Coordinates of C-alpha atoms and ligand atoms in Angstrom, one line a residue:
M1 CA 14.9 9.0 -30.9
T2 CA 14.1 7.7 -34.4
G3 CA 14.0 4.1 -35.1
P4 CA 11.7 1.6 -33.5
L5 CA 11.1 1.5 -29.8
P6 CA 14.0 -0.3 -28.0
T7 CA 12.4 -3.5 -26.8
Q8 CA 14.7 -3.7 -23.8
L9 CA 12.8 -1.0 -22.2
L10 CA 9.6 -3.2 -22.1
P11 CA 8.7 -5.5 -19.3
D12 CA 10.2 -8.9 -19.1
T13 CA 7.3 -10.9 -20.5
A14 CA 6.6 -8.3 -23.3
E15 CA 6.5 -9.6 -26.9
V16 CA 5.9 -7.7 -30.0
T17 CA 3.9 -9.9 -32.4
A18 CA 4.4 -10.2 -36.2
D19 CA 1.9 -7.8 -36.9
G20 CA 3.5 -5.3 -34.4
A21 CA 1.0 -5.6 -31.5
L22 CA 2.2 -5.6 -27.7
R23 CA 1.4 -8.4 -25.3
I24 CA 2.5 -8.3 -21.9
G25 CA 2.0 -11.4 -19.5
G26 CA 0.3 -13.0 -22.3
C27 CA -2.3 -10.3 -22.7
D28 CA -3.0 -8.2 -25.7
V29 CA -2.3 -4.7 -24.3
A30 CA -4.8 -3.1 -26.8
E31 CA -7.6 -5.2 -25.7
L32 CA -6.8 -4.1 -21.9
A33 CA -7.0 -0.6 -23.2
E34 CA -10.2 -1.3 -24.6
R35 CA -11.5 -3.2 -21.5
F36 CA -10.2 -0.9 -18.7
G37 CA -10.1 2.5 -20.7
T38 CA -7.2 4.9 -20.7
P39 CA -5.1 6.2 -19.4
L40 CA -4.0 2.8 -18.0
F41 CA -1.0 1.5 -16.1
V42 CA -0.3 -2.1 -17.0
Y43 CA 2.3 -4.0 -14.7
D44 CA 3.9 -7.2 -15.7
E45 CA 3.5 -9.4 -12.6
A46 CA 6.2 -11.9 -13.5
H47 CA 8.7 -8.9 -13.9
L48 CA 7.8 -7.5 -10.6
R49 CA 8.3 -10.9 -8.9
A50 CA 11.6 -11.6 -10.8
R51 CA 13.0 -8.4 -9.5
C52 CA 11.9 -8.9 -5.9
R53 CA 13.6 -12.5 -6.1
E54 CA 16.7 -11.0 -7.6
A55 CA 17.0 -8.5 -4.7
V56 CA 16.5 -11.1 -2.1
A57 CA 19.0 -13.4 -3.8
A58 CA 21.5 -10.7 -4.2
F59 CA 21.3 -9.1 -0.6
G60 CA 19.8 -11.9 1.5
D61 CA 17.0 -11.4 4.1
G62 CA 16.6 -7.8 5.0
V63 CA 16.4 -6.1 1.8
A64 CA 13.3 -3.8 1.6
Y65 CA 11.1 -2.6 -1.3
A66 CA 11.0 1.1 -1.0
S67 CA 7.3 1.3 -1.3
K68 CA 7.2 5.1 -2.2
A69 CA 8.1 4.0 -5.9
F70 CA 4.8 2.3 -6.3
L71 CA 2.4 1.3 -3.5
C72 CA -1.1 -0.4 -3.4
L73 CA -2.4 -3.4 -1.6
A74 CA -1.5 -5.8 -4.4
M75 CA 2.2 -4.5 -4.5
A76 CA 2.7 -4.6 -0.8
R77 CA 1.6 -8.3 -0.8
L78 CA 3.5 -9.3 -3.6
A79 CA 6.7 -7.8 -2.4
H80 CA 6.1 -9.5 0.9
E81 CA 5.3 -12.8 -0.8
E82 CA 8.6 -12.7 -2.5
G83 CA 10.5 -12.3 0.7
L84 CA 11.3 -8.5 0.8
Q85 CA 10.6 -6.1 3.7
L86 CA 9.0 -2.9 2.9
D87 CA 10.4 0.6 3.5
V88 CA 7.6 2.8 4.5
A89 CA 8.1 6.5 4.7
T90 CA 4.8 7.9 6.2
G91 CA 1.9 6.7 8.4
G92 CA 0.0 6.5 5.1
E93 CA 2.4 4.0 3.5
L94 CA 2.6 2.2 7.0
H95 CA -1.3 1.8 6.8
V96 CA -1.4 0.4 3.3
A97 CA 1.3 -2.1 4.1
L98 CA -0.2 -3.4 7.4
T99 CA -3.8 -3.4 5.6
A100 CA -2.1 -5.6 2.7
G101 CA -1.1 -8.1 5.7
V102 CA 2.5 -7.4 5.9
P103 CA 3.6 -8.2 9.3
A104 CA 4.9 -5.2 11.0
D105 CA 8.2 -6.7 11.7
R106 CA 8.9 -6.8 8.2
L107 CA 8.5 -2.9 7.9
V108 CA 11.1 -0.3 8.0
L109 CA 9.8 3.2 9.0
H110 CA 11.5 6.2 7.4
G111 CA 10.8 9.8 7.3
N112 CA 12.7 13.1 8.2
N113 CA 9.6 14.6 10.0
K114 CA 7.8 11.5 11.7
S115 CA 5.2 12.8 13.8
L116 CA 4.4 11.5 17.3
A117 CA 1.4 9.8 16.0
E118 CA 3.1 8.1 13.2
L119 CA 5.8 6.9 15.7
R120 CA 3.4 5.8 18.1
A121 CA 1.4 3.9 15.4
A122 CA 4.6 2.2 14.1
R123 CA 6.0 1.2 17.5
Q124 CA 2.8 -0.3 18.7
A125 CA 2.3 -2.1 15.5
G126 CA 5.8 -3.5 16.3
V127 CA 7.6 -2.4 13.1
G128 CA 10.9 -4.0 12.6
R129 CA 13.0 -1.0 12.3
V130 CA 12.9 3.0 12.5
V131 CA 15.3 4.8 10.7
V132 CA 16.0 7.8 13.0
D133 CA 16.5 11.1 11.1
S134 CA 16.8 13.9 13.7
F135 CA 17.5 14.8 17.2
D136 CA 13.9 15.8 17.7
E137 CA 12.9 12.3 16.8
L138 CA 15.0 10.8 19.4
E139 CA 13.3 13.0 21.7
R140 CA 9.9 11.9 20.4
L141 CA 11.0 8.2 20.8
A142 CA 12.0 8.9 24.5
A143 CA 8.9 10.5 25.3
L144 CA 6.9 7.6 23.7
H145 CA 9.1 5.1 25.7
A146 CA 8.0 7.0 28.9
E147 CA 4.3 6.3 28.0
D148 CA 4.6 2.6 27.0
G149 CA 8.0 1.2 27.7
L150 CA 8.4 -0.2 24.0
V151 CA 11.9 0.0 22.7
P152 CA 12.0 -0.1 18.9
R153 CA 15.0 -1.2 16.8
V154 CA 16.6 1.8 15.2
L155 CA 19.2 2.6 12.5
V156 CA 20.7 6.1 12.5
R157 CA 20.5 7.8 9.2
A158 CA 23.8 9.5 8.3
T159 CA 24.4 11.8 5.2
P160 CA 27.9 11.0 4.1
G161 CA 28.3 14.1 1.8
V162 CA 28.7 12.0 -1.3
E163 CA 27.3 13.9 -4.4
A164 CA 25.8 11.5 -6.5
H165 CA 25.3 12.8 -10.2
T166 CA 21.5 12.8 -10.4
H167 CA 18.9 15.4 -10.5
D168 CA 19.2 18.0 -7.6
F169 CA 15.7 17.3 -6.4
V170 CA 16.5 13.5 -5.7
K171 CA 19.9 14.0 -4.4
T172 CA 20.0 13.1 -0.6
G173 CA 23.5 12.2 0.5
Q174 CA 25.2 15.6 0.3
V175 CA 26.2 17.9 3.1
D176 CA 23.1 20.4 2.5
S177 CA 20.2 17.9 2.9
K178 CA 17.1 17.7 4.9
F179 CA 17.5 14.1 5.5
G180 CA 19.6 12.5 8.3
F181 CA 22.6 13.5 10.3
G182 CA 25.5 15.1 8.5
V183 CA 28.8 13.1 8.9
A184 CA 31.1 16.1 8.5
S185 CA 29.5 18.2 11.3
G186 CA 29.8 15.3 13.7
D187 CA 26.0 15.1 14.1
A188 CA 26.0 11.7 12.8
A189 CA 28.4 10.5 15.3
R190 CA 26.7 12.5 18.1
A191 CA 23.2 10.8 17.1
V192 CA 24.9 7.3 17.1
A193 CA 26.3 7.9 20.7
L194 CA 22.9 9.2 21.8
A195 CA 21.0 6.3 20.3
G196 CA 23.5 3.9 21.7
D197 CA 22.9 4.9 25.3
A198 CA 19.3 5.8 25.1
P199 CA 17.2 3.3 26.9
S200 CA 14.2 4.3 24.6
V201 CA 15.9 2.7 21.4
E202 CA 17.9 -0.4 20.5
L203 CA 20.5 0.9 18.1
V204 CA 21.3 -1.8 15.6
G205 CA 23.0 0.1 12.6
V206 CA 23.7 2.9 10.3
H207 CA 21.7 3.9 7.5
M208 CA 22.4 6.1 4.5
H209 CA 20.7 6.9 1.0
I210 CA 22.8 8.8 -1.5
G211 CA 20.3 9.7 -4.0
S212 CA 18.0 8.2 -6.6
Q213 CA 18.5 7.2 -10.4
V214 CA 22.2 6.5 -9.6
F215 CA 24.0 4.6 -12.2
V216 CA 27.6 4.6 -10.8
A217 CA 28.6 2.2 -8.4
D218 CA 31.6 4.4 -7.2
F219 CA 29.3 6.8 -5.4
F220 CA 28.0 3.9 -3.2
H221 CA 31.6 2.8 -2.5
Q222 CA 32.5 6.6 -1.5
A223 CA 29.5 6.6 1.1
V224 CA 30.5 3.4 2.4
E225 CA 34.0 4.3 3.1
V226 CA 32.6 7.5 4.9
V227 CA 30.6 5.5 7.3
A228 CA 32.8 2.6 7.6
P229 CA 34.8 3.8 10.7
W230 CA 31.8 3.9 13.0
V231 CA 30.3 0.5 11.7
R232 CA 33.7 -1.0 12.3
E233 CA 34.3 0.6 15.6
L234 CA 30.9 0.2 17.0
D235 CA 30.7 -3.3 15.6
L236 CA 26.9 -2.6 14.8
P237 CA 25.1 -5.4 13.3
E238 CA 23.7 -3.6 10.3
L239 CA 24.4 -1.1 7.5
S240 CA 21.7 -0.1 5.1
I241 CA 22.9 1.5 1.9
G242 CA 19.5 2.6 1.1
G243 CA 18.0 2.6 -2.5
G244 CA 18.8 4.5 -5.6
L245 CA 19.9 2.2 -8.2
G246 CA 18.9 3.8 -11.6
V247 CA 17.3 2.3 -14.4
A248 CA 17.2 3.0 -18.4
Y249 CA 14.3 5.2 -19.4
V250 CA 15.2 6.0 -23.0
K251 CA 17.3 4.6 -25.9
G252 CA 20.9 4.4 -25.2
E253 CA 20.8 4.3 -21.5
A254 CA 22.0 1.4 -19.6
A255 CA 22.0 0.6 -16.0
P256 CA 23.6 -2.1 -13.8
T257 CA 21.3 -5.0 -12.8
I258 CA 20.3 -5.4 -9.1
T259 CA 22.7 -8.4 -9.0
E260 CA 25.5 -6.1 -10.3
W261 CA 24.8 -3.3 -7.9
A262 CA 24.6 -5.7 -4.9
S263 CA 27.8 -7.5 -5.8
S264 CA 29.6 -4.2 -6.3
V265 CA 28.3 -2.6 -3.0
L266 CA 28.9 -5.9 -1.0
S267 CA 32.5 -6.2 -2.2
G268 CA 33.0 -2.3 -1.7
C269 CA 31.7 -2.9 2.2
R270 CA 34.1 -6.1 2.5
D271 CA 37.0 -4.0 1.2
A272 CA 36.1 -1.3 3.7
G273 CA 36.3 -4.0 6.6
I274 CA 32.5 -3.9 7.3
R275 CA 31.4 -7.1 8.9
A276 CA 27.8 -5.8 9.5
R277 CA 24.8 -7.3 7.5
V278 CA 24.3 -5.0 4.7
L279 CA 20.8 -4.0 3.8
A280 CA 19.5 -2.1 0.9
E281 CA 16.1 -0.6 -0.1
P282 CA 15.7 -0.5 -4.0
G283 CA 12.5 1.0 -5.2
R284 CA 12.8 2.2 -8.8
A285 CA 14.9 -0.9 -9.8
I286 CA 12.1 -3.3 -8.8
V287 CA 9.2 -1.5 -10.4
A288 CA 10.1 1.0 -13.0
Q289 CA 10.5 -1.3 -16.1
A290 CA 7.7 -3.5 -14.9
A291 CA 4.9 -1.1 -16.3
V292 CA 3.8 0.9 -19.4
T293 CA 1.2 3.5 -19.5
I294 CA -1.3 3.6 -22.3
Y295 CA -3.0 6.8 -23.3
T296 CA -5.4 7.8 -26.3
V297 CA -4.2 10.5 -28.7
G298 CA -7.0 13.1 -28.6
T299 CA -6.0 16.2 -30.6
I300 CA -2.9 17.0 -32.8
K301 CA -2.0 20.5 -33.3
E302 CA 0.5 21.6 -35.8
I303 CA 1.9 24.9 -35.4
A304 CA 3.6 25.7 -38.7
G305 CA 7.6 26.2 -38.4
V306 CA 7.2 25.8 -34.6
R307 CA 6.1 22.2 -33.3
T308 CA 3.4 19.8 -33.2
Y309 CA 1.6 19.2 -30.2
L310 CA 0.0 15.7 -29.6
S311 CA -2.2 15.8 -26.7
I312 CA -3.0 12.5 -24.7
D313 CA -5.9 12.0 -22.2
G314 CA -3.5 11.9 -19.0
G315 CA -0.3 14.0 -18.3
M316 CA 1.2 15.5 -15.3
S317 CA -1.6 13.9 -13.1
D318 CA -0.2 10.3 -13.7
N319 CA 3.2 11.2 -14.3
P320 CA 4.7 14.4 -13.0
R321 CA 8.4 13.2 -13.4
P322 CA 8.8 15.1 -16.8
V323 CA 7.7 18.3 -15.2
L324 CA 9.4 18.0 -11.8
Y325 CA 12.7 16.8 -13.3
G326 CA 12.7 17.1 -16.8
S327 CA 12.8 13.2 -17.2
G328 CA 12.6 11.7 -20.6
Y329 CA 10.5 8.7 -22.0
E330 CA 10.2 7.0 -25.2
T331 CA 6.9 6.8 -27.0
A332 CA 5.3 4.2 -29.2
L333 CA 1.9 3.2 -30.7
L334 CA 0.2 0.0 -29.6
R335 CA -0.8 -0.6 -33.2
D336 CA 2.7 -1.0 -34.5
V337 CA 5.3 -1.2 -31.8
A338 CA 8.0 -2.0 -34.2
A339 CA 7.5 0.9 -36.4
E340 CA 10.1 3.4 -37.4
R341 CA 9.5 6.7 -35.7
P342 CA 10.7 9.6 -37.8
R343 CA 7.9 12.2 -36.9
R344 CA 9.0 14.8 -34.0
V345 CA 6.2 15.9 -31.9
T346 CA 5.7 17.2 -28.4
V347 CA 3.5 14.9 -26.4
V348 CA 1.3 17.1 -24.0
G349 CA -1.2 16.2 -21.2
K350 CA -4.8 17.5 -20.9
H351 CA -4.0 19.8 -17.8
C352 CA -4.6 23.5 -17.8
E353 CA -0.9 24.3 -17.8
S354 CA 1.5 24.9 -20.6
G355 CA 4.2 23.0 -18.6
D356 CA 2.1 19.8 -18.8
V357 CA 4.6 18.1 -21.1
L358 CA 5.0 14.2 -21.2
V359 CA 7.6 14.1 -23.9
R360 CA 9.1 17.1 -25.3
D361 CA 11.0 15.5 -28.1
A362 CA 8.9 12.4 -29.0
Q363 CA 9.3 10.4 -32.1
V364 CA 6.3 8.8 -33.4
P365 CA 5.4 7.0 -36.6
V366 CA 4.5 9.0 -39.5
G367 CA 0.7 8.3 -39.7
T368 CA 0.2 8.8 -36.0
A369 CA -3.5 10.1 -35.5
V370 CA -6.3 10.9 -33.3
G371 CA -7.6 7.8 -31.6
D372 CA -4.3 6.0 -31.6
L373 CA -3.3 4.3 -28.4
L374 CA 0.2 5.6 -27.5
F375 CA 2.3 4.2 -24.8
T376 CA 5.2 5.2 -22.7
P377 CA 7.3 2.4 -21.3
V378 CA 9.1 2.4 -17.7
T379 CA 6.5 4.2 -16.0
G380 CA 6.1 1.8 -13.1
A381 CA 8.0 3.9 -10.4
Y382 CA 7.0 7.3 -9.1
G383 CA 4.3 7.7 -11.6
H384 CA 1.3 6.3 -10.0
S385 CA 2.7 7.0 -6.6
M386 CA 3.2 10.7 -7.3
G387 CA -0.1 11.2 -9.3
S388 CA -2.5 13.9 -8.3
N389 CA -6.1 14.9 -9.0
Y390 CA -5.1 18.3 -10.6
N391 CA -7.9 19.7 -12.7
K392 CA -10.1 17.1 -10.9
V393 CA -8.7 14.3 -13.5
T394 CA -9.4 10.9 -12.1
R395 CA -6.6 8.8 -11.3
P396 CA -6.0 5.8 -13.8
P397 CA -6.5 2.2 -12.8
V398 CA -3.7 -0.2 -12.4
V399 CA -3.6 -3.6 -13.9
F400 CA -1.6 -6.5 -13.2
V401 CA -1.1 -9.1 -15.9
A402 CA 0.2 -12.5 -15.7
D403 CA -0.3 -15.8 -17.5
G404 CA -2.8 -14.5 -20.1
A405 CA -5.0 -13.0 -17.2
A406 CA -5.4 -9.4 -16.2
R407 CA -6.6 -8.2 -12.7
E408 CA -7.5 -4.7 -11.8
V409 CA -5.5 -3.9 -8.5
V410 CA -6.4 -0.3 -8.4
R411 CA -9.6 0.6 -10.0
R412 CA -10.2 3.9 -11.9
E413 CA -11.2 6.7 -9.8
T414 CA -14.9 7.8 -10.4
L415 CA -16.2 11.3 -10.5
D416 CA -17.8 10.6 -7.0
D417 CA -14.4 9.8 -5.7
L418 CA -13.5 13.3 -6.3
L419 CA -16.2 14.5 -3.9
R420 CA -15.5 12.1 -1.2
N421 CA -13.9 14.5 1.3
D422 CA -15.8 17.5 0.1
V423 CA -18.2 19.0 2.9
L424 CA -21.0 21.5 1.8
Ligands
LLP501 N1 15.3 4.6 0.6 C1 15.2 5.8 0.9 C2 15.5 6.3 2.3 C3 14.7 6.7 0.0 O1 14.4 8.0 0.4 C4 14.6 6.2 -1.3 C5 13.9 7.2 -2.2 C6 14.5 4.9 -1.6 C7 15.1 4.1 -0.5 C8 14.2 4.3 -3.0 O2 15.0 4.9 -3.9 P1 15.0 4.2 -5.4 O3 15.6 2.9 -5.3 O4 13.6 4.1 -5.9 O5 15.9 5.2 -6.1 N2 10.4 10.9 -7.1 C9 11.9 10.7 -7.5 C10 12.5 9.7 -6.6 C11 12.6 10.0 -5.4 C12 13.4 9.1 -4.4 C13 13.0 9.4 -3.0 N3 13.6 8.3 -2.2 C14 11.6 10.2 -9.1 O6 10.8 10.1 -9.6 O7 12.9 10.1 -9.6

């Protein structure tokens, strides 16, 4: 898009100074790039805390942060401090959350293929909830119960068959899904009955998650209506509507706030006669707009009559979303955030792969040059967490900024880190 970067895509405490510089959390972002190098993730801590508080205020106790969106020790601790539970989807996420000091009973364990070892670790730690995703998992839980007699609280994950209009890869509530138990097939009812009778688990509710980057509250209402009959009949104490609230990534997009989402979902539940406590698991809506990623422009290649490639020093290893889902991002220059952006370029990464495109149709200021610091806003969710070491590129650091101070919460990987697990 031409025109300056829409500032509503920036984190809460972002300011664009009179001379066009960007400050977040009272820190000059260009100075952070100088100090920590690029690529660099900068997270606005006040923004993160504000979204966590908003979620707790909107849903009450029981709302969990979906840690897959962005997880490190500092984030796990922050979400816990602000009163959120944490959704962990693997033994790895469980380990990070526990290491951060989050009490196990504040954790919700997810996963469509939890191993015996993951289930054992989670139960023995005393996780608050296990969201059961398959009949095999119910058998594993029974086998573990025979070993140690522990009885975890569980929710049964149902797939309500609602097609939320979002990218195919992040759609999870439809009939053809690897997640949960289908409602239409009767599997969900069977799983609820089995879990209700099993001495190895304590059934406390039903869970669903209809997809991610969902903007329309209607989809949540449809899903609630599908599962409402059991929740009413069984009088289960809890219903989790999962996560999925979308956020604006580019100019012209608008998303409901967490408060608006919650009030719409909660009134939908009341209308469906649900008396259960309604839980939710937002990920993206908590962290996406809290961060920006800073890159340095390394080469600019104009192919006459075709396009201009502008290469930055990161790419699909720190943000694979454009490659995976065709996701769009805005770009701007740190030296003049308020500048008009009339020049069309394709921002690409440094990986040995033609598909390593960060922003296909990016608009940048006319004088954009090698050495400029370029940034993409709204990179707080599923960027760092889905990053890789492709081409042995070292992962960028993560810096939290607040009240004029910056703290590195994930340090930059070193070349030696790349060899840590190699054996000769
Ligand atoms: N709960 C469950 C069970 C989930 O599977 C997910 C996300 C969430 C909560 C959080 O959803 P959120 O509020 O963040 O939409 N990598 C994709 C998104 C994958 C989402 C996977 N599950 C992306 O970058 O768009």
